[in-house]
Amino acid sequence: MQSSNPSGVSRRALAKAGIFGAAAAPLLAACGNDGGGSDEGDGELDFWWWGSDPRHQYTQQIIDAFTAANEGITIKPSPNEFDAYWDALNVSVSGNNAPDVMQQDERYLRDYADKNALMAFEDLDVDLSNIEEGTLATGQLDGKTYGIATGVNSLTLMVNPVLVEAAGMAMPDDLNWTWADFAQWTTDLSAAGDAIGNSGISFNNESLFNVFARQRGESLYTPDGKLGFTEATMNEWWQMVVDLRDAGAIPDATRIVEGYAAGQDQAPLATGTGVSEFYWTNQVGAIQEVLGGDLVLLRIPGETAGTQPGMYLKSAMYWSVARTTSDQAAAAKLVDFLLNSDESIDLMLGDRGLPSNIEQRERILPMLTPDQKLSADFIAALTPDLAEGPPVPPVGAGGVADIMLGLYETLLFDQTTVEETTTAFIEQTSTAIGA
Amino acid sequence: MTDNDVAVVRPKPRSSGAPPEPAASAPSPSPNRARGKTGTTIRSRERWAALSFLSPWLLGLLAITIGPMIASFYLSFTDYSLGYGEWVGGENYAQMLDDPRLAQSIKVTAIYTFVSVPLQLAAALLLAIILDRGLRGMAFYRSVFYLPSLLGASVAIAIMWRQVFGTEGLVNQLLALVGIQGEGWVSHPDYALGTLIILHVWTFGSPMIIFLAGLRQIPTMYYEAAKVDGAGVMRRFFSVTIPLLTPIIFFNFVLQIINSFQSFTQAFIVSGGRGGPADSTLFLTLYLYDQGFTQFNMGYASAIAWLLLAIIAIFTALNFLMSKFWVFYGDND
């Protein structure tokens, strides 16, 4: 579950298949790699981001505004779809052709920074005065800042109220509900209505498990980059999944696999065949659009039942500059423009998360679209109740999502027990993050 | 089939009634052998001409095949990742010994190859024999049966396969007609690989065309001789067609084994790029891709690529060794 990646299988597959075929050539060019960023800029910037069509369109408008205001800088934009983006970025960085300015994600930022692919913002002239310390810290590694958060979002349980009503049931009290309440509610929904209570495609999401662990005073990762939860907690998590499946609250294993593979636009919540699913707040607009109806955002269950609230604000995505950029000054100008200019934020609004620039956030609140307002209000109401955010994920955390999904599948198909799943997760994840 | 022993198939050209002239006469000694003193210059000039005509291909071979191969061989001894790597010696290869997912991917690839290739060749041969009988509109049928070969490796077909074998897919709708409640075939670890094997078998077109060509080369006199000796249809198939076709079978077998070890696109798309569900379709190529492009372990991925090359080389060598025992070349009789 990524912050924003409505993905149809065909596009990502096409792009990936193509990249694999072309992958050999850059490897050849990749053997020597010493060049650093030069101060004598050539004024040409490659600018890469991922997203959906609306984002591509307004980002192009931002680029046009930027180049109009900055004579002598040309920008080569390269929009992509989330999964294909990371393959392409990996290949281009390996081939020493990294884009000058790029969108980054929490999962991969530290991998790229650790491999010395990114330039620290301490060496760049970007105005960061309107961005909170805590927000900046989410983009740091070893005290240097390699990514600036574009905005924040939060996990939420999205619910289709029409289907709840059709099942003759009521909305839960999400301020005080427990995971047991959630299990009962979704089980009843499946039994009473035609749609499945929860589509079950998020229990492999390590961020959601992180919320669960934090509610127990633990966390997915510790500040020093180790695993921060007990086996008992993860056993409890997987046992809950098995119970939900057996009770019919979530679909059988094959349908969950299909639902996951279908991508956000074709998953049960968007097609109206599922009542609820966990997503990031900034995904609500895209899902409502496909569904053609309104969704309600609920808090994650168990927030008041444990030792502390587990939910947290995540940096939606980051702006980063490649260490090998051909024009440091121009790259810094572009990031500055993206973060701080009215022209940029007027177009971006809440699409890359609620803006991290506090001044800009205040300014655009009244201009938000209804779905962005929904997210903004949800986050605003939630913020006072939040505990301190989780530590940044360690290097190697990018592989954890795949590990968890693979193990979730073996569990769903009864190929492994709850305890075996936990053991395997701890083992494989420890290898991935080198803990 | 009363007197099977009569129909011995050791074709001797003169044994049948009125055979056509043997098709191929022995090659006559080349007239070029006795060339004059100018021969060397002509030959070296020809060599340059040949080289210059070959150069587009040669450059391609060096730049996008040999070069990257050397690079990847070097990378397989490093921990290369995102532009940086250090020499780690044989560590990547040592790591393979203790990698359960690699073992799983070798198992999946082996099952896929050794189940789908024989089935595919059997289907190809059967169709080739049916089409070889000279039906009216043959060219049309041949094209129709060849079509899956062209389409089978495409992304579009792989996506269609997902739909056809999905929970609400065509297969289950057909099964529902006869009262069977089907599974989500591509989404179940017990069946997902099976759907990929069916997809591979379905692309029988190119071996079929090669079989057809092979069948055309078997002189009809052998069949006539066998018929005269009283051999029935099956007997003629097993004692004339199959032995004389073994070189073609061998060729197809080697080619298809190599191809299916390298299968990527279909599994990549049908499994959503992860070799799922539960690693049940994790081909070696997919695991290589996962290591290189998802986990950023390009050094290890390069080592896996060389492992794949070694596996293919070993099986091809084995194939050639074993061919001595079953492949029948007419001329060494």
Short mmCIF file of C-alpha atoms in Angstrom, two decimals, chain B residues 25-288:
data_model
loop_
_atom_site.label_atom_id
_atom_site.label_comp_id
_atom_site.label_asym_id
_atom_site.label_seq_id
_atom_site.Cartn_x
_atom_site.Cartn_y
_atom_site.Cartn_z
CA SER B 25 22.81 -37.00 -54.48
CA ALA B 26 26.19 -37.04 -52.83
CA PRO B 27 27.76 -33.60 -52.90
CA SER B 28 30.19 -33.34 -55.74
CA PRO B 29 33.70 -32.20 -54.87
CA SER B 30 33.89 -28.48 -54.75
CA PRO B 31 35.37 -26.91 -57.84
CA ASN B 32 36.87 -24.18 -55.66
CA ARG B 33 39.35 -26.57 -54.18
CA ALA B 34 41.56 -26.27 -57.20
CA ARG B 35 41.90 -22.57 -57.31
CA GLY B 36 44.78 -20.73 -58.86
CA LYS B 37 47.42 -18.59 -57.17
CA THR B 38 45.09 -15.60 -56.97
CA GLY B 39 42.90 -17.54 -54.52
CA THR B 40 44.31 -16.03 -51.33
CA THR B 41 43.75 -12.42 -52.31
CA ILE B 42 40.22 -13.15 -53.42
CA ARG B 43 39.58 -14.94 -50.21
CA SER B 44 40.95 -12.18 -48.01
CA ARG B 45 38.99 -9.63 -49.97
CA GLU B 46 35.92 -11.78 -49.43
CA ARG B 47 36.72 -11.92 -45.77
CA TRP B 48 36.68 -8.15 -45.52
CA ALA B 49 33.46 -7.99 -47.41
CA ALA B 50 31.97 -10.58 -45.12
CA LEU B 51 33.15 -8.71 -42.06
CA SER B 52 31.78 -5.40 -43.23
CA PHE B 53 28.43 -6.96 -44.00
CA LEU B 54 28.47 -8.61 -40.62
CA SER B 55 29.56 -5.49 -38.77
CA PRO B 56 26.10 -4.22 -37.72
CA TRP B 57 25.46 -7.54 -36.08
CA LEU B 58 28.98 -7.83 -34.71
CA LEU B 59 28.82 -4.40 -33.12
CA GLY B 60 25.50 -5.29 -31.57
CA LEU B 61 26.89 -8.55 -30.30
CA LEU B 62 29.86 -6.83 -28.68
CA ALA B 63 27.99 -3.84 -27.28
CA ILE B 64 24.78 -5.39 -26.04
CA THR B 65 25.62 -9.05 -25.50
CA ILE B 66 29.30 -9.75 -24.86
CA GLY B 67 30.02 -6.46 -23.11
CA PRO B 68 27.16 -6.67 -20.61
CA MET B 69 27.99 -10.33 -20.04
CA ILE B 70 31.53 -9.45 -19.04
CA ALA B 71 30.20 -6.63 -16.88
CA SER B 72 27.70 -8.89 -15.17
CA PHE B 73 30.36 -11.53 -14.58
CA TYR B 74 32.46 -8.90 -12.87
CA LEU B 75 29.47 -7.58 -10.92
CA SER B 76 28.69 -11.06 -9.67
CA PHE B 77 31.84 -10.84 -7.55
CA THR B 78 30.85 -7.47 -6.06
CA ASP B 79 28.05 -6.19 -3.82
CA TYR B 80 27.10 -3.68 -6.52
CA SER B 81 23.98 -1.67 -5.74
CA LEU B 82 22.77 1.71 -6.95
CA GLY B 83 26.05 2.71 -8.50
CA TYR B 84 28.41 1.47 -5.81
CA GLY B 85 30.00 -1.88 -5.25
CA GLU B 86 33.01 -3.49 -3.68
CA TRP B 87 34.78 -6.69 -4.51
CA VAL B 88 33.42 -9.48 -2.30
CA GLY B 89 34.99 -12.47 -4.02
CA GLY B 90 32.78 -15.55 -4.12
CA GLU B 91 30.43 -14.33 -1.40
CA ASN B 92 27.45 -14.04 -3.73
CA TYR B 93 27.92 -17.60 -4.90
CA ALA B 94 28.37 -18.85 -1.34
CA GLN B 95 25.16 -17.08 -0.37
CA MET B 96 23.25 -19.20 -2.90
CA LEU B 97 23.82 -22.31 -0.83
CA ASP B 98 21.80 -20.87 2.01
CA ASP B 99 18.93 -19.17 0.19
CA PRO B 100 15.57 -20.93 0.48
CA ARG B 101 13.92 -18.62 -2.06
CA LEU B 102 16.60 -19.45 -4.61
CA ALA B 103 16.01 -23.16 -4.00
CA GLN B 104 12.28 -22.59 -4.41
CA SER B 105 12.85 -20.71 -7.67
CA ILE B 106 15.04 -23.49 -9.07
CA LYS B 107 12.36 -26.02 -8.14
CA VAL B 108 9.60 -23.98 -9.78
CA THR B 109 11.65 -23.45 -12.94
CA ALA B 110 12.53 -27.14 -13.16
CA ILE B 111 8.91 -28.27 -12.76
CA TYR B 112 7.78 -25.73 -15.32
CA THR B 113 10.41 -26.76 -17.85
CA PHE B 114 10.17 -30.53 -17.52
CA VAL B 115 6.38 -30.62 -17.51
CA SER B 116 5.61 -28.02 -20.13
CA VAL B 117 8.26 -28.84 -22.75
CA PRO B 118 7.30 -32.51 -23.36
CA LEU B 119 3.60 -31.59 -23.36
CA GLN B 120 4.20 -28.73 -25.75
CA LEU B 121 6.27 -30.86 -28.14
CA ALA B 122 3.67 -33.63 -28.06
CA ALA B 123 0.95 -31.14 -28.94
CA ALA B 124 3.11 -29.64 -31.68
CA LEU B 125 3.88 -33.04 -33.21
CA LEU B 126 0.26 -34.15 -33.10
CA LEU B 127 -0.93 -30.99 -34.83
CA ALA B 128 1.92 -31.19 -37.34
CA ILE B 129 0.92 -34.73 -38.32
CA ILE B 130 -2.72 -33.75 -38.70
CA LEU B 131 -1.81 -30.72 -40.79
CA ASP B 132 0.67 -32.71 -42.87
CA ARG B 133 -2.10 -34.67 -44.55
CA GLY B 134 -2.77 -31.89 -47.00
CA LEU B 135 -6.22 -30.70 -46.00
CA ARG B 136 -7.99 -28.14 -48.07
CA GLY B 137 -7.22 -24.66 -46.71
CA MET B 138 -4.08 -25.96 -45.04
CA ALA B 139 -2.29 -22.64 -45.15
CA PHE B 140 -5.13 -21.12 -43.17
CA TYR B 141 -5.07 -23.77 -40.47
CA ARG B 142 -1.33 -23.61 -40.24
CA SER B 143 -1.49 -19.87 -39.63
CA VAL B 144 -4.26 -20.26 -37.08
CA PHE B 145 -2.30 -22.83 -35.11
CA TYR B 146 0.87 -20.79 -35.38
CA LEU B 147 -0.80 -17.67 -34.02
CA PRO B 148 -0.47 -18.56 -30.30
CA SER B 149 3.29 -18.78 -30.77
CA LEU B 150 3.38 -15.20 -31.88
CA LEU B 151 1.05 -14.01 -29.16
CA GLY B 152 1.96 -16.28 -26.28
CA ALA B 153 4.92 -14.34 -25.00
CA SER B 154 3.11 -11.03 -25.22
CA VAL B 155 2.01 -8.97 -22.28
CA ALA B 156 -1.54 -8.79 -23.61
CA ILE B 157 -2.01 -12.54 -23.61
CA ALA B 158 -0.57 -12.84 -20.13
CA ILE B 159 -3.05 -10.29 -18.88
CA MET B 160 -5.83 -12.14 -20.66
CA TRP B 161 -4.65 -15.35 -19.01
CA ARG B 162 -5.13 -13.73 -15.63
CA GLN B 163 -8.72 -12.95 -16.52
CA VAL B 164 -9.48 -16.32 -18.09
CA PHE B 165 -8.23 -18.21 -15.05
CA GLY B 166 -9.51 -15.73 -12.45
CA THR B 167 -12.24 -16.43 -9.92
CA GLU B 168 -14.87 -14.92 -12.22
CA GLY B 169 -13.02 -15.94 -15.36
CA LEU B 170 -14.00 -17.86 -18.47
CA VAL B 171 -12.72 -21.19 -17.18
CA ASN B 172 -14.83 -21.02 -14.05
CA GLN B 173 -17.88 -19.91 -16.01
CA LEU B 174 -17.50 -22.97 -18.22
CA LEU B 175 -16.99 -25.18 -15.17
CA ALA B 176 -20.09 -23.66 -13.62
CA LEU B 177 -22.11 -24.88 -16.61
CA VAL B 178 -21.33 -28.45 -15.62
CA GLY B 179 -21.88 -27.72 -11.98
CA ILE B 180 -18.31 -27.38 -10.77
CA GLN B 181 -17.35 -24.53 -8.50
CA GLY B 182 -13.88 -23.50 -9.69
CA GLU B 183 -11.02 -21.88 -7.81
CA GLY B 184 -9.25 -18.62 -8.55
CA TRP B 185 -6.67 -20.56 -10.53
CA VAL B 186 -3.99 -17.91 -10.93
CA SER B 187 -4.37 -16.82 -7.32
CA HIS B 188 -3.97 -20.22 -5.70
CA PRO B 189 -0.47 -21.52 -4.97
CA ASP B 190 -1.44 -25.08 -5.96
CA TYR B 191 -2.66 -24.12 -9.42
CA ALA B 192 -0.92 -20.92 -10.47
CA LEU B 193 2.07 -22.72 -11.99
CA GLY B 194 -0.33 -25.02 -13.84
CA THR B 195 -1.93 -22.08 -15.64
CA LEU B 196 1.53 -20.95 -16.77
CA ILE B 197 2.33 -24.45 -18.02
CA ILE B 198 -0.89 -24.46 -20.03
CA LEU B 199 0.06 -21.09 -21.46
CA HIS B 200 3.43 -22.46 -22.53
CA VAL B 201 1.93 -25.61 -24.06
CA TRP B 202 -0.53 -23.42 -25.94
CA THR B 203 2.35 -21.70 -27.76
CA PHE B 204 3.17 -24.88 -29.69
CA GLY B 205 3.22 -23.08 -33.05
CA SER B 206 6.92 -22.67 -33.71
CA PRO B 207 7.94 -26.27 -32.91
CA MET B 208 4.90 -27.34 -34.93
CA ILE B 209 6.17 -25.52 -38.01
CA ILE B 210 9.58 -27.11 -37.58
CA PHE B 211 7.97 -30.55 -37.20
CA LEU B 212 5.94 -29.93 -40.34
CA ALA B 213 9.07 -29.16 -42.28
CA GLY B 214 10.66 -32.31 -40.86
CA LEU B 215 7.70 -34.45 -41.82
CA ARG B 216 7.87 -33.15 -45.37
CA GLN B 217 11.45 -34.36 -45.63
CA ILE B 218 10.68 -37.97 -44.87
CA PRO B 219 10.64 -39.68 -48.30
CA THR B 220 7.25 -41.22 -49.03
CA MET B 221 8.95 -44.36 -50.27
CA TYR B 222 9.63 -45.39 -46.69
CA TYR B 223 5.95 -45.32 -45.92
CA GLU B 224 5.15 -47.17 -49.11
CA ALA B 225 7.76 -49.80 -48.29
CA ALA B 226 6.36 -50.17 -44.79
CA LYS B 227 2.83 -50.45 -46.17
CA VAL B 228 3.87 -53.13 -48.57
CA ASP B 229 5.39 -54.95 -45.64
CA GLY B 230 2.02 -54.76 -43.91
CA ALA B 231 2.65 -52.06 -41.30
CA GLY B 232 -0.43 -50.30 -39.92
CA VAL B 233 -0.82 -46.60 -39.14
CA MET B 234 0.59 -46.79 -35.63
CA ARG B 235 3.41 -49.04 -36.65
CA ARG B 236 4.38 -46.69 -39.46
CA PHE B 237 4.25 -43.76 -37.05
CA PHE B 238 6.51 -45.36 -34.45
CA SER B 239 8.86 -47.14 -36.85
CA VAL B 240 9.16 -44.67 -39.70
CA THR B 241 8.03 -41.21 -38.63
CA ILE B 242 9.49 -41.05 -35.15
CA PRO B 243 12.98 -42.45 -35.94
CA LEU B 244 13.39 -40.25 -38.99
CA LEU B 245 12.08 -37.25 -37.06
CA THR B 246 14.41 -37.65 -34.07
CA PRO B 247 16.88 -34.98 -35.28
CA ILE B 248 13.99 -32.52 -35.45
CA ILE B 249 12.62 -33.62 -32.08
CA PHE B 250 16.07 -33.18 -30.63
CA PHE B 251 16.40 -29.71 -32.12
CA ASN B 252 13.01 -28.63 -30.79
CA PHE B 253 13.73 -30.16 -27.41
CA VAL B 254 17.03 -28.31 -26.96
CA LEU B 255 15.51 -25.05 -28.10
CA GLN B 256 12.44 -25.29 -25.93
CA ILE B 257 14.36 -26.32 -22.82
CA ILE B 258 16.57 -23.27 -23.20
CA ASN B 259 13.56 -21.05 -23.83
CA SER B 260 11.55 -22.21 -20.90
CA PHE B 261 14.43 -21.83 -18.46
CA GLN B 262 14.48 -18.21 -19.53
CA SER B 263 10.72 -17.61 -19.32
CA PHE B 264 9.96 -14.30 -17.73
CA THR B 265 7.16 -12.22 -19.19
CA GLN B 266 4.27 -14.60 -18.62
CA ALA B 267 5.12 -15.38 -15.01
CA PHE B 268 5.95 -11.76 -14.33
CA ILE B 269 2.55 -10.55 -15.39
CA VAL B 270 0.39 -13.43 -14.29
CA SER B 271 1.95 -13.31 -10.82
CA GLY B 272 1.92 -9.53 -10.57
CA GLY B 273 5.70 -9.36 -10.78
CA ARG B 274 6.42 -11.20 -7.55
CA GLY B 275 6.28 -14.89 -8.43
CA GLY B 276 3.29 -15.20 -6.13
CA PRO B 277 1.03 -16.43 -4.68
CA ALA B 278 3.34 -17.66 -1.94
CA ASP B 279 6.32 -17.95 -4.33
CA SER B 280 4.55 -20.69 -6.31
CA THR B 281 5.49 -19.12 -9.66
CA LEU B 282 8.86 -17.72 -8.64
CA PHE B 283 10.89 -18.50 -11.74
CA LEU B 284 14.64 -18.11 -11.54
CA THR B 285 14.38 -15.12 -13.86
CA LEU B 286 11.76 -13.52 -11.61
CA TYR B 287 13.89 -14.03 -8.54
CA LEU B 288 16.85 -12.54 -10.39
#
